[in-house]
Amino acid sequence: MTVIKSCLFSLSQNTNMNKFATKVGPKMGIKSFIAGTTIDELERNIVRLNKQNISVTVDNLGEFVYSESEANIATNHIITIIDRLNGQNLDGHISLKLTQIGLDISMEICRQNLIRILSKANDAHIFINIDMEDYNHIQSSWQIINDCKQVFNNFGTVIQASLHRAKKDRNENKNLRLRIVKGAYKESENVAYQTSKEIDDNFLELCKVHLQEGKFTSIATHDYELITELIKYIERNKISKEKFEFQMLYGFRTNLQQLLSQQGYRVCVYMPYGQDWYGYFMRRLAERPQNINLIIKQSISKLLLKGRI
Ligand SMILES: Cc1cc2nc3c(=O)[nH]c(=O)nc-3n(C[C@H](O)[C@H](O)[C@H](O)COP(=O)(O)OP(=O)(O)OC[C@H]3O[C@@H](n4cnc5c(N)ncnc54)[C@H](O)[C@@H]3O)c2cc1C
């Protein structure tokens, strides 16, 4: 299983595979995990979830950005989504990756694009979450976040429980709204825990501390055992339901999302959207290769519906 995971993870970082897959993907049943390839499709899915009392965080997909013009296009696209959320009064915010708006080109281009997005979002009263990427980008991401903290308060970020530095980063950023995750990237033992037990323990501790003394906590996991343990903790400590939410990925454990929402918890679904879905999709397969079964089943039923099988 570890070999399959590593193999899928390496594929997620392959730009040629990315180009190829974006052409054939829509025929493969990826739409169960991608909330739309057009903004109208995205809006329909947001409205559907909002009707179930579920809010959303929209991720405009795209990771292999190496030119200033590509970074500007991505920035403009994110601003279009902010306008749509605001204009249609949708219950949602934005998740973005700094590499998409220029981090691999220059810190300055990235910072300027982020400032443009945060200013626009501020006027529209839309929250922005800065996703955390692989370890190579961590230091520069925190630097940009720290700069923006001086000026804006309409954004938050992510703490990856797999990293040794997670507790320190949380402590230094308790005034930010934080999403706690296990961590999607395969990192070396010099910087990250390697066993699920260590990562789960750290995840629980980070969530508990941030729930007690932090601004707002987004508990982002599909792990039922961790969710159950945290609900017990929340009830024991009488933590208000206004102080946290559960976040899950679009198309994953939808029954659990609905159940938590029906029980009166805030639930927010991470909605990946756009043509450039490959890196995101392959990381989900690397985390849980069983998801391949889901795709195969969905593709077969799609073909059956079209009468091709
Ligand atoms: C909203 C959100 C935002 C994220 N943002 C980031 C980010 O910015 N940076 C980052 O590095 N990572 C991010 N991640 C990814 C995260 O770090 C993990 O890689 C990912 O969530 C998988 O870990 P898990 O906690 O869901 O549990 P896993 O360890 O993958 O799974 C734990 C258990 O959950 C159950 N389970 C999981 N998936 C399913 C399923 N589809 N169906 C049924 N049971 C299932 C199984 O019982 C499994 O054993 C994000 C995740 C979420 C949910």
Short mmCIF file of C-alpha atoms and ligand atoms in Angstrom, two decimals:
data_model
loop_
_atom_site.label_atom_id
_atom_site.label_comp_id
_atom_site.label_asym_id
_atom_site.label_seq_id
_atom_site.Cartn_x
_atom_site.Cartn_y
_atom_site.Cartn_z
CA MET A 1 0.00 0.00 0.00
CA THR A 2 2.86 2.41 0.84
CA VAL A 3 4.36 1.84 -2.65
CA ILE A 4 1.01 2.58 -4.32
CA LYS A 5 0.60 5.73 -2.24
CA SER A 6 4.12 6.98 -3.11
CA CYS A 7 3.57 6.21 -6.78
CA LEU A 8 0.24 8.08 -6.87
CA PHE A 9 1.80 10.98 -4.98
CA SER A 10 4.69 11.28 -7.50
CA LEU A 11 2.16 11.22 -10.33
CA SER A 12 0.31 14.13 -8.65
CA GLN A 13 3.41 16.28 -9.22
CA ASN A 14 3.89 15.37 -12.90
CA THR A 15 3.10 18.27 -15.25
CA ASN A 16 2.84 16.15 -18.43
CA MET A 17 0.33 13.82 -16.81
CA ASN A 18 -1.53 16.93 -15.68
CA LYS A 19 -1.89 18.16 -19.29
CA PHE A 20 -3.02 14.77 -20.52
CA ALA A 21 -5.46 14.09 -17.69
CA THR A 22 -7.30 17.41 -17.92
CA LYS A 23 -8.32 16.36 -21.47
CA VAL A 24 -9.66 12.91 -20.59
CA GLY A 25 -10.70 13.47 -16.96
CA PRO A 26 -14.27 14.65 -17.41
CA LYS A 27 -14.99 11.30 -19.11
CA MET A 28 -13.61 9.42 -16.09
CA GLY A 29 -16.20 10.29 -13.43
CA ILE A 30 -14.05 12.84 -11.63
CA LYS A 31 -17.10 15.08 -11.29
CA SER A 32 -18.11 13.39 -8.05
CA PHE A 33 -15.06 15.02 -6.46
CA ILE A 34 -14.84 18.23 -8.49
CA ALA A 35 -17.65 20.72 -7.90
CA GLY A 36 -17.72 22.01 -11.45
CA THR A 37 -15.60 22.98 -14.40
CA THR A 38 -17.65 26.13 -15.08
CA ILE A 39 -18.67 28.82 -12.60
CA ASP A 40 -22.39 28.21 -13.26
CA GLU A 41 -21.98 24.53 -12.44
CA LEU A 42 -20.10 25.53 -9.28
CA GLU A 43 -22.89 27.91 -8.27
CA ARG A 44 -25.56 25.21 -8.73
CA ASN A 45 -23.61 22.89 -6.41
CA ILE A 46 -23.11 25.63 -3.81
CA VAL A 47 -26.85 26.40 -3.82
CA ARG A 48 -27.60 22.67 -3.40
CA LEU A 49 -25.30 22.42 -0.35
CA ASN A 50 -26.45 25.73 1.14
CA LYS A 51 -30.02 24.36 1.06
CA GLN A 52 -28.76 21.55 3.36
CA ASN A 53 -27.38 24.19 5.71
CA ILE A 54 -23.83 23.44 4.60
CA SER A 55 -21.44 26.26 3.76
CA VAL A 56 -18.59 25.94 1.29
CA THR A 57 -15.02 26.96 0.69
CA VAL A 58 -14.18 27.21 -3.02
CA ASP A 59 -10.77 26.18 -4.34
CA ASN A 60 -10.09 27.44 -7.86
CA LEU A 61 -7.93 24.51 -8.98
CA GLY A 62 -4.50 25.04 -10.49
CA GLU A 63 -1.05 24.32 -9.11
CA PHE A 64 1.52 24.32 -11.88
CA VAL A 65 1.86 28.09 -12.26
CA TYR A 66 5.26 29.28 -13.46
CA SER A 67 4.64 32.60 -15.23
CA GLU A 68 3.46 35.97 -14.00
CA SER A 69 0.61 36.04 -16.51
CA GLU A 70 -0.67 32.64 -15.30
CA ALA A 71 -0.55 33.90 -11.71
CA ASN A 72 -2.48 37.03 -12.71
CA ILE A 73 -5.09 34.99 -14.54
CA ALA A 74 -5.55 32.79 -11.44
CA THR A 75 -5.86 35.91 -9.25
CA ASN A 76 -8.49 37.39 -11.56
CA HIS A 77 -10.37 34.11 -11.52
CA ILE A 78 -10.45 34.04 -7.72
CA ILE A 79 -11.77 37.62 -7.77
CA THR A 80 -14.54 36.52 -10.17
CA ILE A 81 -15.54 33.81 -7.68
CA ILE A 82 -15.57 36.36 -4.83
CA ASP A 83 -17.91 38.52 -6.95
CA ARG A 84 -20.16 35.53 -7.61
CA LEU A 85 -20.34 34.49 -3.94
CA ASN A 86 -21.10 38.06 -2.94
CA GLY A 87 -23.46 38.86 -5.83
CA GLN A 88 -25.57 35.73 -5.36
CA ASN A 89 -25.42 35.91 -1.56
CA LEU A 90 -24.01 32.40 -1.32
CA ASP A 91 -22.84 30.97 1.99
CA GLY A 92 -19.19 30.42 1.22
CA HIS A 93 -15.62 31.61 1.23
CA ILE A 94 -12.42 31.00 -0.74
CA SER A 95 -9.48 28.64 -0.25
CA LEU A 96 -6.39 29.44 -2.26
CA LYS A 97 -2.87 28.16 -2.73
CA LEU A 98 -0.03 30.69 -2.80
CA THR A 99 1.78 28.81 -5.58
CA GLN A 100 -1.24 29.43 -7.76
CA ILE A 101 -0.90 33.19 -7.42
CA GLY A 102 2.85 33.30 -7.98
CA LEU A 103 4.83 31.92 -5.01
CA ASP A 104 7.12 29.91 -7.31
CA ILE A 105 7.78 32.97 -9.47
CA SER A 106 8.57 35.58 -6.83
CA MET A 107 7.49 36.41 -3.28
CA GLU A 108 6.63 39.94 -4.40
CA ILE A 109 4.30 38.86 -7.22
CA CYS A 110 2.57 36.47 -4.85
CA ARG A 111 2.23 39.09 -2.10
CA GLN A 112 0.78 41.67 -4.51
CA ASN A 113 -1.74 39.18 -5.89
CA LEU A 114 -2.75 38.13 -2.39
CA ILE A 115 -3.21 41.76 -1.36
CA ARG A 116 -5.44 42.29 -4.41
CA ILE A 117 -7.56 39.28 -3.40
CA LEU A 118 -7.73 40.22 0.29
CA SER A 119 -8.76 43.81 -0.51
CA LYS A 120 -11.51 42.64 -2.83
CA ALA A 121 -12.67 40.01 -0.32
CA ASN A 122 -12.64 42.57 2.47
CA ASP A 123 -15.00 44.86 0.52
CA ALA A 124 -17.25 41.88 -0.21
CA HIS A 125 -17.10 40.55 3.40
CA ILE A 126 -15.73 37.25 2.14
CA PHE A 127 -13.25 35.22 4.17
CA ILE A 128 -10.07 33.84 2.53
CA ASN A 129 -8.27 30.71 3.64
CA ILE A 130 -4.64 30.23 2.61
CA ASP A 131 -4.08 26.51 2.11
CA MET A 132 -0.75 25.04 3.17
CA GLU A 133 1.30 23.19 0.58
CA ASP A 134 4.41 21.00 0.76
CA TYR A 135 7.26 21.73 3.17
CA ASN A 136 9.38 23.55 0.55
CA HIS A 137 6.79 26.31 0.49
CA ILE A 138 6.10 26.55 4.22
CA GLN A 139 8.64 29.19 5.25
CA SER A 140 7.80 31.58 2.40
CA SER A 141 4.05 31.05 2.98
CA TRP A 142 4.34 32.02 6.65
CA GLN A 143 6.40 35.05 5.71
CA ILE A 144 3.68 36.31 3.37
CA ILE A 145 0.97 35.49 5.93
CA ASN A 146 2.83 37.44 8.62
CA ASP A 147 3.13 40.47 6.32
CA CYS A 148 -0.58 40.38 5.50
CA LYS A 149 -1.56 40.01 9.17
CA GLN A 150 -0.39 43.59 9.72
CA VAL A 151 -3.05 44.89 7.33
CA PHE A 152 -5.89 42.39 6.92
CA ASN A 153 -8.01 40.35 9.32
CA ASN A 154 -10.29 38.61 6.84
CA PHE A 155 -8.11 35.55 6.32
CA GLY A 156 -6.88 32.43 8.03
CA THR A 157 -4.68 29.48 7.20
CA VAL A 158 -3.92 25.82 7.80
CA ILE A 159 -1.88 23.87 10.33
CA GLN A 160 -0.68 20.43 9.19
CA ALA A 161 -0.58 18.06 12.18
CA SER A 162 2.01 15.86 10.47
CA LEU A 163 4.68 18.57 10.82
CA HIS A 164 6.98 18.85 13.83
CA ARG A 165 6.62 22.64 13.68
CA ALA A 166 2.79 22.54 13.84
CA LYS A 167 2.46 23.36 17.55
CA LYS A 168 4.83 26.29 17.32
CA ASP A 169 3.02 27.68 14.26
CA ARG A 170 -0.35 27.34 16.03
CA ASN A 171 0.94 29.05 19.16
CA GLU A 172 2.23 31.98 17.15
CA ASN A 173 -1.03 32.30 15.22
CA LYS A 174 -3.76 31.72 17.77
CA ASN A 175 -5.44 34.95 16.68
CA LEU A 176 -6.03 33.55 13.23
CA ARG A 177 -8.95 31.40 12.23
CA LEU A 178 -7.19 28.08 11.63
CA ARG A 179 -8.03 24.90 9.76
CA ILE A 180 -6.38 21.86 11.33
CA VAL A 181 -5.58 19.00 8.93
CA LYS A 182 -3.42 15.88 9.05
CA GLY A 183 -1.33 17.05 6.05
CA ALA A 184 -1.62 15.91 2.46
CA TYR A 185 2.06 15.90 1.45
CA LYS A 186 4.65 13.20 1.92
CA GLU A 187 7.42 14.80 3.98
CA SER A 188 10.72 13.48 5.31
CA GLU A 189 11.21 12.22 8.86
CA ASN A 190 13.40 15.26 9.56
CA VAL A 191 10.38 17.52 9.47
CA ALA A 192 7.30 15.33 9.83
CA TYR A 193 5.82 12.49 11.88
CA GLN A 194 5.63 9.28 9.91
CA THR A 195 3.07 7.16 11.77
CA SER A 196 -0.71 7.68 11.76
CA LYS A 197 -0.77 7.39 15.55
CA GLU A 198 1.64 10.34 15.96
CA ILE A 199 -0.21 12.42 13.39
CA ASP A 200 -3.65 11.64 14.87
CA ASP A 201 -2.45 12.46 18.41
CA ASN A 202 -1.02 15.75 17.24
CA PHE A 203 -4.18 16.52 15.26
CA LEU A 204 -6.33 15.99 18.37
CA GLU A 205 -4.08 18.08 20.56
CA LEU A 206 -3.91 20.96 18.07
CA CYS A 207 -7.70 20.98 17.69
CA LYS A 208 -8.29 20.87 21.44
CA VAL A 209 -5.87 23.70 22.20
CA HIS A 210 -7.18 25.88 19.38
CA LEU A 211 -10.80 25.20 20.41
CA GLN A 212 -9.94 26.36 23.94
CA GLU A 213 -7.81 29.39 23.23
CA GLY A 214 -7.99 30.12 19.52
CA LYS A 215 -10.15 32.35 17.38
CA PHE A 216 -12.11 29.83 15.30
CA THR A 217 -11.29 26.21 14.49
CA SER A 218 -12.05 24.35 11.28
CA ILE A 219 -11.73 20.66 12.07
CA ALA A 220 -10.88 19.25 8.64
CA THR A 221 -10.97 15.47 8.53
CA HIS A 222 -13.09 12.53 7.36
CA ASP A 223 -11.84 10.43 10.24
CA TYR A 224 -14.93 9.40 12.20
CA GLU A 225 -12.97 8.38 15.29
CA LEU A 226 -11.24 11.75 15.55
CA ILE A 227 -14.52 13.59 14.96
CA THR A 228 -16.25 11.51 17.68
CA GLU A 229 -13.43 12.15 20.14
CA LEU A 230 -13.55 15.89 19.44
CA ILE A 231 -17.33 16.08 19.81
CA LYS A 232 -16.97 14.48 23.27
CA TYR A 233 -14.29 17.02 24.15
CA ILE A 234 -16.42 19.93 22.86
CA GLU A 235 -19.44 18.79 24.89
CA ARG A 236 -17.40 18.20 28.06
CA ASN A 237 -15.85 21.65 27.79
CA LYS A 238 -19.07 23.38 26.72
CA ILE A 239 -17.46 24.94 23.66
CA SER A 240 -19.97 26.99 21.65
CA LYS A 241 -20.97 25.65 18.23
CA GLU A 242 -20.21 29.13 16.91
CA LYS A 243 -16.50 28.63 17.65
CA PHE A 244 -15.81 25.78 15.23
CA GLU A 245 -16.93 23.90 12.15
CA PHE A 246 -16.28 20.53 10.56
CA GLN A 247 -14.76 20.66 7.10
CA MET A 248 -14.72 17.84 4.58
CA LEU A 249 -13.89 17.55 0.91
CA TYR A 250 -16.59 17.69 -1.75
CA GLY A 251 -17.91 14.22 -2.53
CA PHE A 252 -16.33 12.54 0.52
CA ARG A 253 -18.47 11.09 3.34
CA THR A 254 -21.49 13.10 2.25
CA ASN A 255 -23.75 11.20 4.71
CA LEU A 256 -21.53 12.26 7.59
CA GLN A 257 -21.56 15.86 6.36
CA GLN A 258 -25.38 15.85 6.32
CA LEU A 259 -25.65 14.08 9.67
CA LEU A 260 -23.40 16.61 11.42
CA SER A 261 -25.32 19.48 9.85
CA GLN A 262 -28.65 17.97 10.98
CA GLN A 263 -27.22 17.70 14.49
CA GLY A 264 -26.74 21.48 14.48
CA TYR A 265 -22.98 21.57 13.86
CA ARG A 266 -21.53 23.99 11.36
CA VAL A 267 -20.32 22.06 8.33
CA CYS A 268 -18.25 23.48 5.49
CA VAL A 269 -17.43 21.59 2.30
CA TYR A 270 -14.20 22.21 0.41
CA MET A 271 -15.21 22.63 -3.25
CA PRO A 272 -12.44 22.16 -5.82
CA TYR A 273 -13.51 23.82 -9.02
CA GLY A 274 -12.06 24.28 -12.51
CA GLN A 275 -10.35 22.44 -15.35
CA ASP A 276 -7.03 21.97 -13.62
CA TRP A 277 -8.09 19.20 -11.26
CA TYR A 278 -5.27 16.67 -11.73
CA GLY A 279 -2.86 17.41 -8.81
CA TYR A 280 -5.72 17.70 -6.34
CA PHE A 281 -7.34 14.50 -7.55
CA MET A 282 -4.14 12.42 -7.47
CA ARG A 283 -3.36 13.52 -3.89
CA ARG A 284 -6.80 12.25 -2.84
CA LEU A 285 -6.00 8.88 -4.46
CA ALA A 286 -2.59 8.80 -2.78
CA GLU A 287 -4.22 9.36 0.62
CA ARG A 288 -6.76 6.64 0.14
CA PRO A 289 -6.17 4.36 -2.86
CA GLN A 290 -9.60 2.77 -2.17
CA ASN A 291 -11.07 5.92 -3.75
CA ILE A 292 -10.07 4.39 -7.11
CA ASN A 293 -12.89 1.88 -6.56
CA LEU A 294 -15.34 4.73 -6.16
CA ILE A 295 -14.20 6.30 -9.45
CA ILE A 296 -14.46 3.00 -11.31
CA LYS A 297 -17.98 2.39 -9.97
CA GLN A 298 -19.06 5.92 -10.88
CA SER A 299 -17.57 5.70 -14.40
CA ILE A 300 -19.29 2.37 -15.03
CA SER A 301 -22.67 3.66 -13.92
CA LYS A 302 -22.16 6.76 -16.11
CA LEU A 303 -21.39 4.58 -19.14
CA LEU A 304 -24.38 2.34 -18.33
CA LEU A 305 -26.61 5.42 -18.20
CA LYS A 306 -25.29 6.49 -21.61
CA GLY A 307 -25.96 2.95 -22.89
CA ARG A 308 -22.29 2.31 -23.75
CA ILE A 309 -22.02 -0.90 -21.70
C1 LIG B 1 -11.48 20.63 4.09
C2 LIG B 1 -10.08 20.11 3.95
C3 LIG B 1 -9.07 21.00 3.62
C4 LIG B 1 -7.75 20.54 3.53
N1 LIG B 1 -6.73 21.42 3.30
C5 LIG B 1 -5.45 20.98 3.32
C6 LIG B 1 -4.34 21.88 3.22
O1 LIG B 1 -4.47 23.10 3.10
N2 LIG B 1 -3.09 21.35 3.24
C7 LIG B 1 -2.86 20.00 3.40
O2 LIG B 1 -1.69 19.59 3.46
N3 LIG B 1 -3.88 19.15 3.48
C8 LIG B 1 -5.16 19.59 3.43
N4 LIG B 1 -6.19 18.69 3.53
C9 LIG B 1 -5.92 17.23 3.40
C10 LIG B 1 -5.60 16.61 4.73
O3 LIG B 1 -4.34 17.04 5.17
C11 LIG B 1 -5.60 15.07 4.64
O4 LIG B 1 -4.63 14.69 3.73
C12 LIG B 1 -6.93 14.50 4.19
O5 LIG B 1 -7.99 15.17 4.81
C13 LIG B 1 -7.01 13.01 4.54
O6 LIG B 1 -6.95 12.83 5.91
P1 LIG B 1 -8.23 12.56 6.83
O7 LIG B 1 -8.05 13.38 8.05
O8 LIG B 1 -9.47 12.87 6.11
O9 LIG B 1 -8.16 11.07 7.23
P2 LIG B 1 -7.45 9.77 6.60
O10 LIG B 1 -6.28 9.49 7.47
O11 LIG B 1 -7.25 9.89 5.13
O12 LIG B 1 -8.58 8.73 6.86
C14 LIG B 1 -8.93 8.36 8.18
C15 LIG B 1 -10.13 7.45 8.16
O13 LIG B 1 -11.24 8.20 7.66
C16 LIG B 1 -12.08 7.35 6.90
N5 LIG B 1 -12.26 7.87 5.55
C17 LIG B 1 -11.44 8.76 4.93
N6 LIG B 1 -11.93 9.05 3.72
C18 LIG B 1 -13.07 8.34 3.56
C19 LIG B 1 -14.02 8.20 2.52
N7 LIG B 1 -13.91 8.86 1.36
N8 LIG B 1 -15.06 7.36 2.71
C20 LIG B 1 -15.17 6.67 3.86
N9 LIG B 1 -14.30 6.76 4.87
C21 LIG B 1 -13.26 7.58 4.73
C22 LIG B 1 -11.45 5.98 6.90
O14 LIG B 1 -12.00 5.26 7.97
C23 LIG B 1 -10.00 6.27 7.22
O15 LIG B 1 -9.36 5.20 7.82
C24 LIG B 1 -7.49 19.14 3.68
C25 LIG B 1 -8.53 18.27 4.02
C26 LIG B 1 -9.80 18.73 4.17
C27 LIG B 1 -10.88 17.77 4.56
#
